[in-house]
Amino acid sequence: MGFKTNGSSHKNGIKNEVRVAKKLEKLGQKLFPNLSDDFEVILKGGTQNKADAVIKDANETEIPISIKNKKSLKKGSYDHINSSRAFTECPSLQGVKQRIKQIDTDRSIDAVRENVTTVLNEAMRGLSSEEISSILNDHVNAKNKGMVVVISDRENKTDYKFNFDDMPLKHSIEHHTPKLQWGRGKTSAKVVFEDSKGNTVDHNLRIRAVLNNGVGALMGDSEANTTSSPVIKIQQDRVDKVIDGLKAINKVQTF
């Protein structure tokens, strides 16, 4: 049994990912009873890896782990996905990248930001329920299939482990009709679902369209990045309610 790192993680979460990996190394067989004595926990890191870590067993078992670091379960959100592919796959979003490139970046940053917001808002408001469903099925359910999620609650010094496939959200994505509820935000909307009886199902899900490297990079004012492209984020709000719901169906462990 061993522990090693492979690649790099995001700066804000790397210490927590290392801490969780060490706990998984110590408690692996308790949390995953089918593991043999010869397993290792490998930190993946990097934007190309959906899993932050993977448990590899001698019997060729591989368990992908997504690690979310939360100061408090009641505050903030975490990303299910952060992807640019939706802008090429969804008809309502096609052309957005080109419109962003055509924005006059010689104007003030406030003017450029307003133009970017207008382009993203118009595109999002054109999304059909079918397109939203495709985004959620292709980029949330499919990419998280078989994923074990670990939520670290720093406030209570507790780690919560559950299978993404056990989330009620997965069922709604597969079987219910998604709809957007708009608030004050222009590039962000709540995603709710309508079941076959017309009832609204709320998983505290949010869709957001942003530039991956911000407006500064689009204007050429960033030393770190020379380009900035639109991405779709699917965010999980009210993480405490996610945990409470999984506790109610006995689908979460603490460690």
mmCIF file of C-alpha atoms in Angstrom:
data_model
loop_
_atom_site.group_PDB
_atom_site.id
_atom_site.type_symbol
_atom_site.label_atom_id
_atom_site.label_comp_id
_atom_site.label_asym_id
_atom_site.label_seq_id
_atom_site.Cartn_x
_atom_site.Cartn_y
_atom_site.Cartn_z
ATOM 1 C CA MET A 1 0.000 0.000 0.000
ATOM 2 C CA GLY A 2 1.429 3.398 -0.912
ATOM 3 C CA PHE A 3 0.745 7.056 -1.558
ATOM 4 C CA LYS A 4 2.216 9.207 -4.277
ATOM 5 C CA THR A 5 1.442 12.336 -6.263
ATOM 6 C CA ASN A 6 1.216 12.618 -10.019
ATOM 7 C CA GLY A 7 0.836 16.087 -11.544
ATOM 8 C CA SER A 8 -0.338 19.215 -9.764
ATOM 9 C CA SER A 9 -3.546 20.366 -8.138
ATOM 10 C CA HIS A 10 -5.152 23.766 -7.889
ATOM 11 C CA LYS A 11 -3.304 25.923 -5.386
ATOM 12 C CA ASN A 12 -6.293 26.492 -3.091
ATOM 13 C CA GLY A 13 -7.046 22.810 -2.697
ATOM 14 C CA ILE A 14 -3.716 21.027 -2.860
ATOM 15 C CA LYS A 15 -3.110 20.894 0.898
ATOM 16 C CA ASN A 16 -6.576 19.490 1.474
ATOM 17 C CA GLU A 17 -6.190 16.968 -1.338
ATOM 18 C CA VAL A 18 -2.939 15.720 0.183
ATOM 19 C CA ARG A 19 -4.583 15.541 3.616
ATOM 20 C CA VAL A 20 -7.580 13.605 2.265
ATOM 21 C CA ALA A 21 -5.320 11.268 0.292
ATOM 22 C CA LYS A 22 -3.399 10.409 3.444
ATOM 23 C CA LYS A 23 -6.659 9.683 5.271
ATOM 24 C CA LEU A 24 -7.805 7.495 2.384
ATOM 25 C CA GLU A 25 -4.532 5.617 2.574
ATOM 26 C CA LYS A 26 -5.074 4.989 6.272
ATOM 27 C CA LEU A 27 -8.818 4.263 6.157
ATOM 28 C CA GLY A 28 -9.126 2.866 2.635
ATOM 29 C CA GLN A 29 -10.185 -0.641 3.557
ATOM 30 C CA LYS A 30 -12.720 0.642 6.075
ATOM 31 C CA LEU A 31 -14.267 2.979 3.503
ATOM 32 C CA PHE A 32 -13.888 0.521 0.621
ATOM 33 C CA PRO A 33 -14.100 -3.015 2.108
ATOM 34 C CA ASN A 34 -13.271 -4.735 -1.193
ATOM 35 C CA LEU A 35 -9.770 -3.268 -1.364
ATOM 36 C CA SER A 36 -6.865 -5.637 -0.913
ATOM 37 C CA ASP A 37 -3.869 -4.930 1.319
ATOM 38 C CA ASP A 38 -1.984 -3.719 -1.740
ATOM 39 C CA PHE A 39 -3.522 -0.429 -2.889
ATOM 40 C CA GLU A 40 -2.259 3.083 -3.435
ATOM 41 C CA VAL A 41 -3.810 6.540 -3.477
ATOM 42 C CA ILE A 42 -2.592 8.677 -6.374
ATOM 43 C CA LEU A 43 -3.205 12.404 -6.592
ATOM 44 C CA LYS A 44 -3.981 13.352 -10.188
ATOM 45 C CA GLY A 45 -4.377 17.128 -10.300
ATOM 46 C CA GLY A 46 -4.445 19.280 -13.399
ATOM 47 C CA THR A 47 -7.376 20.606 -15.406
ATOM 48 C CA GLN A 48 -7.500 17.563 -17.699
ATOM 49 C CA ASN A 49 -8.406 15.188 -14.857
ATOM 50 C CA LYS A 50 -11.988 15.063 -13.620
ATOM 51 C CA ALA A 51 -10.846 13.054 -10.588
ATOM 52 C CA ASP A 52 -8.513 14.732 -8.096
ATOM 53 C CA ALA A 53 -7.268 11.354 -6.927
ATOM 54 C CA VAL A 54 -7.637 7.682 -7.758
ATOM 55 C CA ILE A 55 -7.355 4.581 -5.613
ATOM 56 C CA LYS A 56 -5.584 1.802 -7.508
ATOM 57 C CA ASP A 57 -5.709 -1.745 -6.182
ATOM 58 C CA ALA A 58 -3.562 -4.740 -7.059
ATOM 59 C CA ASN A 59 -6.681 -6.465 -8.420
ATOM 60 C CA GLU A 60 -6.922 -3.718 -11.072
ATOM 61 C CA THR A 61 -9.731 -1.902 -9.256
ATOM 62 C CA GLU A 62 -9.648 1.865 -9.856
ATOM 63 C CA ILE A 63 -11.788 4.245 -7.805
ATOM 64 C CA PRO A 64 -11.880 7.884 -9.004
ATOM 65 C CA ILE A 65 -12.173 10.465 -6.209
ATOM 66 C CA SER A 66 -13.349 14.070 -6.556
ATOM 67 C CA ILE A 67 -12.293 16.152 -3.541
ATOM 68 C CA LYS A 68 -14.159 19.378 -2.676
ATOM 69 C CA ASN A 69 -12.718 21.708 -0.047
ATOM 70 C CA LYS A 70 -15.363 23.780 1.776
ATOM 71 C CA LYS A 71 -14.828 26.332 4.521
ATOM 72 C CA SER A 72 -18.432 25.670 5.522
ATOM 73 C CA LEU A 73 -21.110 23.451 4.012
ATOM 74 C CA LYS A 74 -23.624 26.289 4.331
ATOM 75 C CA LYS A 75 -21.579 28.777 2.319
ATOM 76 C CA GLY A 76 -20.506 28.874 -1.296
ATOM 77 C CA SER A 77 -20.729 26.137 -3.897
ATOM 78 C CA TYR A 78 -18.631 23.649 -5.826
ATOM 79 C CA ASP A 79 -18.377 22.887 -9.529
ATOM 80 C CA HIS A 80 -19.790 19.719 -11.028
ATOM 81 C CA ILE A 81 -18.233 20.760 -14.333
ATOM 82 C CA ASN A 82 -16.255 23.621 -15.848
ATOM 83 C CA SER A 83 -16.256 23.056 -19.610
ATOM 84 C CA SER A 84 -15.860 24.964 -22.872
ATOM 85 C CA ARG A 85 -17.209 22.122 -25.041
ATOM 86 C CA ALA A 86 -20.845 23.128 -24.529
ATOM 87 C CA PHE A 87 -20.195 26.224 -26.638
ATOM 88 C CA THR A 88 -19.448 24.046 -29.654
ATOM 89 C CA GLU A 89 -22.035 21.323 -28.939
ATOM 90 C CA CYS A 90 -25.203 23.358 -28.229
ATOM 91 C CA PRO A 91 -26.801 25.199 -31.166
ATOM 92 C CA SER A 92 -27.810 28.137 -28.958
ATOM 93 C CA LEU A 93 -24.212 28.572 -27.791
ATOM 94 C CA GLN A 94 -22.484 28.125 -31.128
ATOM 95 C CA GLY A 95 -20.993 31.361 -32.371
ATOM 96 C CA VAL A 96 -20.453 32.764 -28.870
ATOM 97 C CA LYS A 97 -16.687 32.265 -29.025
ATOM 98 C CA GLN A 98 -16.548 34.208 -32.276
ATOM 99 C CA ARG A 99 -18.736 37.011 -30.889
ATOM 100 C CA ILE A 100 -16.452 37.272 -27.865
ATOM 101 C CA LYS A 101 -13.410 37.556 -30.145
ATOM 102 C CA GLN A 102 -15.091 40.379 -32.075
ATOM 103 C CA ILE A 103 -15.593 42.567 -29.002
ATOM 104 C CA ASP A 104 -13.619 45.825 -29.180
ATOM 105 C CA THR A 105 -11.025 45.378 -26.420
ATOM 106 C CA ASP A 106 -9.602 48.893 -26.830
ATOM 107 C CA ARG A 107 -12.436 50.292 -24.723
ATOM 108 C CA SER A 108 -12.528 50.498 -20.917
ATOM 109 C CA ILE A 109 -12.595 47.276 -18.924
ATOM 110 C CA ASP A 110 -16.111 48.115 -17.702
ATOM 111 C CA ALA A 111 -17.336 48.535 -21.293
ATOM 112 C CA VAL A 112 -15.687 45.282 -22.391
ATOM 113 C CA ARG A 113 -17.109 43.444 -19.382
ATOM 114 C CA GLU A 114 -20.598 44.785 -20.200
ATOM 115 C CA ASN A 115 -20.297 43.592 -23.806
ATOM 116 C CA VAL A 116 -19.150 40.144 -22.682
ATOM 117 C CA THR A 117 -22.066 39.951 -20.244
ATOM 118 C CA THR A 118 -24.528 40.882 -22.991
ATOM 119 C CA VAL A 119 -23.215 38.164 -25.330
ATOM 120 C CA LEU A 120 -23.291 35.479 -22.628
ATOM 121 C CA ASN A 121 -26.729 36.527 -21.353
ATOM 122 C CA GLU A 122 -28.280 36.402 -24.818
ATOM 123 C CA ALA A 123 -26.808 32.959 -25.441
ATOM 124 C CA MET A 124 -27.965 31.526 -22.113
ATOM 125 C CA ARG A 125 -31.486 32.871 -22.507
ATOM 126 C CA GLY A 126 -31.672 31.057 -25.825
ATOM 127 C CA LEU A 127 -30.984 27.660 -24.270
ATOM 128 C CA SER A 128 -33.831 25.189 -24.639
ATOM 129 C CA SER A 129 -34.722 22.583 -22.020
ATOM 130 C CA GLU A 130 -33.399 19.942 -24.429
ATOM 131 C CA GLU A 131 -30.033 21.701 -24.663
ATOM 132 C CA ILE A 132 -29.780 22.129 -20.905
ATOM 133 C CA SER A 133 -30.641 18.443 -20.506
ATOM 134 C CA SER A 134 -27.878 17.509 -22.963
ATOM 135 C CA ILE A 135 -25.322 19.614 -21.081
ATOM 136 C CA LEU A 136 -26.293 18.011 -17.788
ATOM 137 C CA ASN A 137 -26.342 14.447 -19.153
ATOM 138 C CA ASP A 138 -23.144 14.736 -21.201
ATOM 139 C CA HIS A 139 -21.046 16.821 -18.838
ATOM 140 C CA VAL A 140 -22.382 16.122 -15.335
ATOM 141 C CA ASN A 141 -23.812 12.598 -15.275
ATOM 142 C CA ALA A 142 -21.526 10.998 -17.860
ATOM 143 C CA LYS A 143 -18.291 12.545 -16.572
ATOM 144 C CA ASN A 144 -19.093 11.770 -12.940
ATOM 145 C CA LYS A 145 -20.256 8.204 -13.503
ATOM 146 C CA GLY A 146 -18.650 5.968 -10.888
ATOM 147 C CA MET A 147 -17.100 8.959 -9.131
ATOM 148 C CA VAL A 148 -16.683 8.988 -5.355
ATOM 149 C CA VAL A 149 -17.101 12.504 -3.993
ATOM 150 C CA VAL A 150 -15.372 13.688 -0.820
ATOM 151 C CA ILE A 151 -16.582 16.963 0.695
ATOM 152 C CA SER A 152 -14.227 18.429 3.285
ATOM 153 C CA ASP A 153 -16.008 20.635 5.833
ATOM 154 C CA ARG A 154 -13.235 22.697 7.422
ATOM 155 C CA GLU A 155 -15.629 24.348 9.880
ATOM 156 C CA ASN A 156 -16.515 21.022 11.510
ATOM 157 C CA LYS A 157 -13.280 19.219 10.576
ATOM 158 C CA THR A 158 -15.258 16.435 8.910
ATOM 159 C CA ASP A 159 -14.939 14.676 5.567
ATOM 160 C CA TYR A 160 -18.064 13.319 3.871
ATOM 161 C CA LYS A 161 -17.840 10.515 1.299
ATOM 162 C CA PHE A 162 -20.580 9.485 -1.111
ATOM 163 C CA ASN A 163 -21.073 8.143 -4.618
ATOM 164 C CA PHE A 164 -22.149 10.652 -7.253
ATOM 165 C CA ASP A 165 -24.446 7.962 -8.660
ATOM 166 C CA ASP A 166 -26.422 8.025 -5.386
ATOM 167 C CA MET A 167 -27.240 11.732 -5.677
ATOM 168 C CA PRO A 168 -30.947 12.414 -6.352
ATOM 169 C CA LEU A 169 -29.663 15.005 -8.822
ATOM 170 C CA LYS A 170 -28.529 12.213 -11.139
ATOM 171 C CA HIS A 171 -32.076 10.829 -11.317
ATOM 172 C CA SER A 172 -33.527 14.253 -12.122
ATOM 173 C CA ILE A 173 -30.985 14.845 -14.870
ATOM 174 C CA GLU A 174 -31.942 11.504 -16.425
ATOM 175 C CA HIS A 175 -35.716 11.656 -16.014
ATOM 176 C CA HIS A 176 -36.923 15.228 -15.379
ATOM 177 C CA THR A 177 -37.159 18.375 -17.520
ATOM 178 C CA PRO A 178 -34.721 21.156 -16.573
ATOM 179 C CA LYS A 179 -35.783 24.792 -16.594
ATOM 180 C CA LEU A 180 -33.945 28.014 -15.799
ATOM 181 C CA GLN A 181 -35.054 30.388 -13.065
ATOM 182 C CA TRP A 182 -33.542 33.820 -13.538
ATOM 183 C CA GLY A 183 -32.715 36.185 -10.700
ATOM 184 C CA ARG A 184 -30.642 39.353 -10.711
ATOM 185 C CA GLY A 185 -27.625 37.708 -12.328
ATOM 186 C CA LYS A 186 -27.238 38.089 -16.087
ATOM 187 C CA THR A 187 -24.863 35.185 -16.705
ATOM 188 C CA SER A 188 -26.106 32.843 -14.000
ATOM 189 C CA ALA A 189 -29.432 31.112 -13.447
ATOM 190 C CA LYS A 190 -30.846 28.470 -11.137
ATOM 191 C CA VAL A 191 -31.645 25.098 -12.703
ATOM 192 C CA VAL A 192 -34.807 23.431 -11.428
ATOM 193 C CA PHE A 193 -36.529 20.318 -12.739
ATOM 194 C CA GLU A 194 -40.117 19.453 -13.563
ATOM 195 C CA ASP A 195 -41.210 15.860 -13.035
ATOM 196 C CA SER A 196 -43.841 13.951 -15.006
ATOM 197 C CA LYS A 197 -46.600 15.287 -12.721
ATOM 198 C CA GLY A 198 -45.587 18.908 -13.145
ATOM 199 C CA ASN A 199 -43.966 19.181 -9.722
ATOM 200 C CA THR A 200 -40.850 21.317 -9.341
ATOM 201 C CA VAL A 201 -37.766 19.499 -8.035
ATOM 202 C CA ASP A 202 -35.023 21.769 -6.678
ATOM 203 C CA HIS A 203 -31.490 20.433 -6.181
ATOM 204 C CA ASN A 204 -29.930 23.882 -5.640
ATOM 205 C CA LEU A 205 -28.158 23.637 -8.982
ATOM 206 C CA ARG A 206 -26.864 26.643 -10.919
ATOM 207 C CA ILE A 207 -25.616 27.171 -14.462
ATOM 208 C CA ARG A 208 -23.127 29.935 -15.118
ATOM 209 C CA ALA A 209 -21.378 31.239 -18.233
ATOM 210 C CA VAL A 210 -18.032 32.949 -17.677
ATOM 211 C CA LEU A 211 -14.681 33.551 -19.353
ATOM 212 C CA ASN A 212 -12.182 30.985 -18.128
ATOM 213 C CA ASN A 213 -9.388 33.552 -17.719
ATOM 214 C CA GLY A 214 -11.456 36.669 -17.155
ATOM 215 C CA VAL A 215 -11.894 39.924 -19.047
ATOM 216 C CA GLY A 216 -8.336 41.054 -18.301
ATOM 217 C CA ALA A 217 -6.867 38.197 -20.342
ATOM 218 C CA LEU A 218 -9.319 38.935 -23.174
ATOM 219 C CA MET A 219 -7.986 42.504 -23.255
ATOM 220 C CA GLY A 220 -4.371 41.362 -23.194
ATOM 221 C CA ASP A 221 -3.732 42.722 -19.707
ATOM 222 C CA SER A 222 -2.852 39.391 -18.085
ATOM 223 C CA GLU A 223 0.722 38.187 -17.821
ATOM 224 C CA ALA A 224 -0.411 34.670 -16.916
ATOM 225 C CA ASN A 225 -2.892 34.104 -19.780
ATOM 226 C CA THR A 226 -3.005 35.299 -23.363
ATOM 227 C CA THR A 227 -6.495 34.054 -24.218
ATOM 228 C CA SER A 228 -9.886 33.901 -22.517
ATOM 229 C CA SER A 229 -12.685 31.642 -23.728
ATOM 230 C CA PRO A 230 -16.288 31.153 -22.578
ATOM 231 C CA VAL A 231 -16.991 28.164 -20.355
ATOM 232 C CA ILE A 232 -20.106 26.690 -18.798
ATOM 233 C CA LYS A 233 -20.046 25.946 -15.094
ATOM 234 C CA ILE A 234 -22.610 23.748 -13.405
ATOM 235 C CA GLN A 235 -22.413 24.635 -9.725
ATOM 236 C CA GLN A 236 -23.795 22.926 -6.651
ATOM 237 C CA ASP A 237 -25.178 25.409 -4.120
ATOM 238 C CA ARG A 238 -26.351 24.567 -0.572
ATOM 239 C CA VAL A 239 -23.896 21.727 -0.051
ATOM 240 C CA ASP A 240 -25.333 21.220 3.430
ATOM 241 C CA LYS A 241 -28.660 20.210 1.875
ATOM 242 C CA VAL A 242 -26.864 17.736 -0.410
ATOM 243 C CA ILE A 243 -25.292 16.067 2.626
ATOM 244 C CA ASP A 244 -28.553 16.121 4.600
ATOM 245 C CA GLY A 245 -30.406 14.502 1.692
ATOM 246 C CA LEU A 246 -27.816 11.741 1.360
ATOM 247 C CA LYS A 247 -27.863 11.147 5.106
ATOM 248 C CA ALA A 248 -31.642 10.683 4.926
ATOM 249 C CA ILE A 249 -31.211 7.791 2.481
ATOM 250 C CA ASN A 250 -28.116 6.404 4.256
ATOM 251 C CA LYS A 251 -25.807 7.103 1.322
ATOM 252 C CA VAL A 252 -23.020 9.129 2.972
ATOM 253 C CA GLN A 253 -20.120 8.242 5.276
ATOM 254 C CA THR A 254 -18.068 10.495 7.522
ATOM 255 C CA PHE A 255 -14.402 9.909 8.202
#
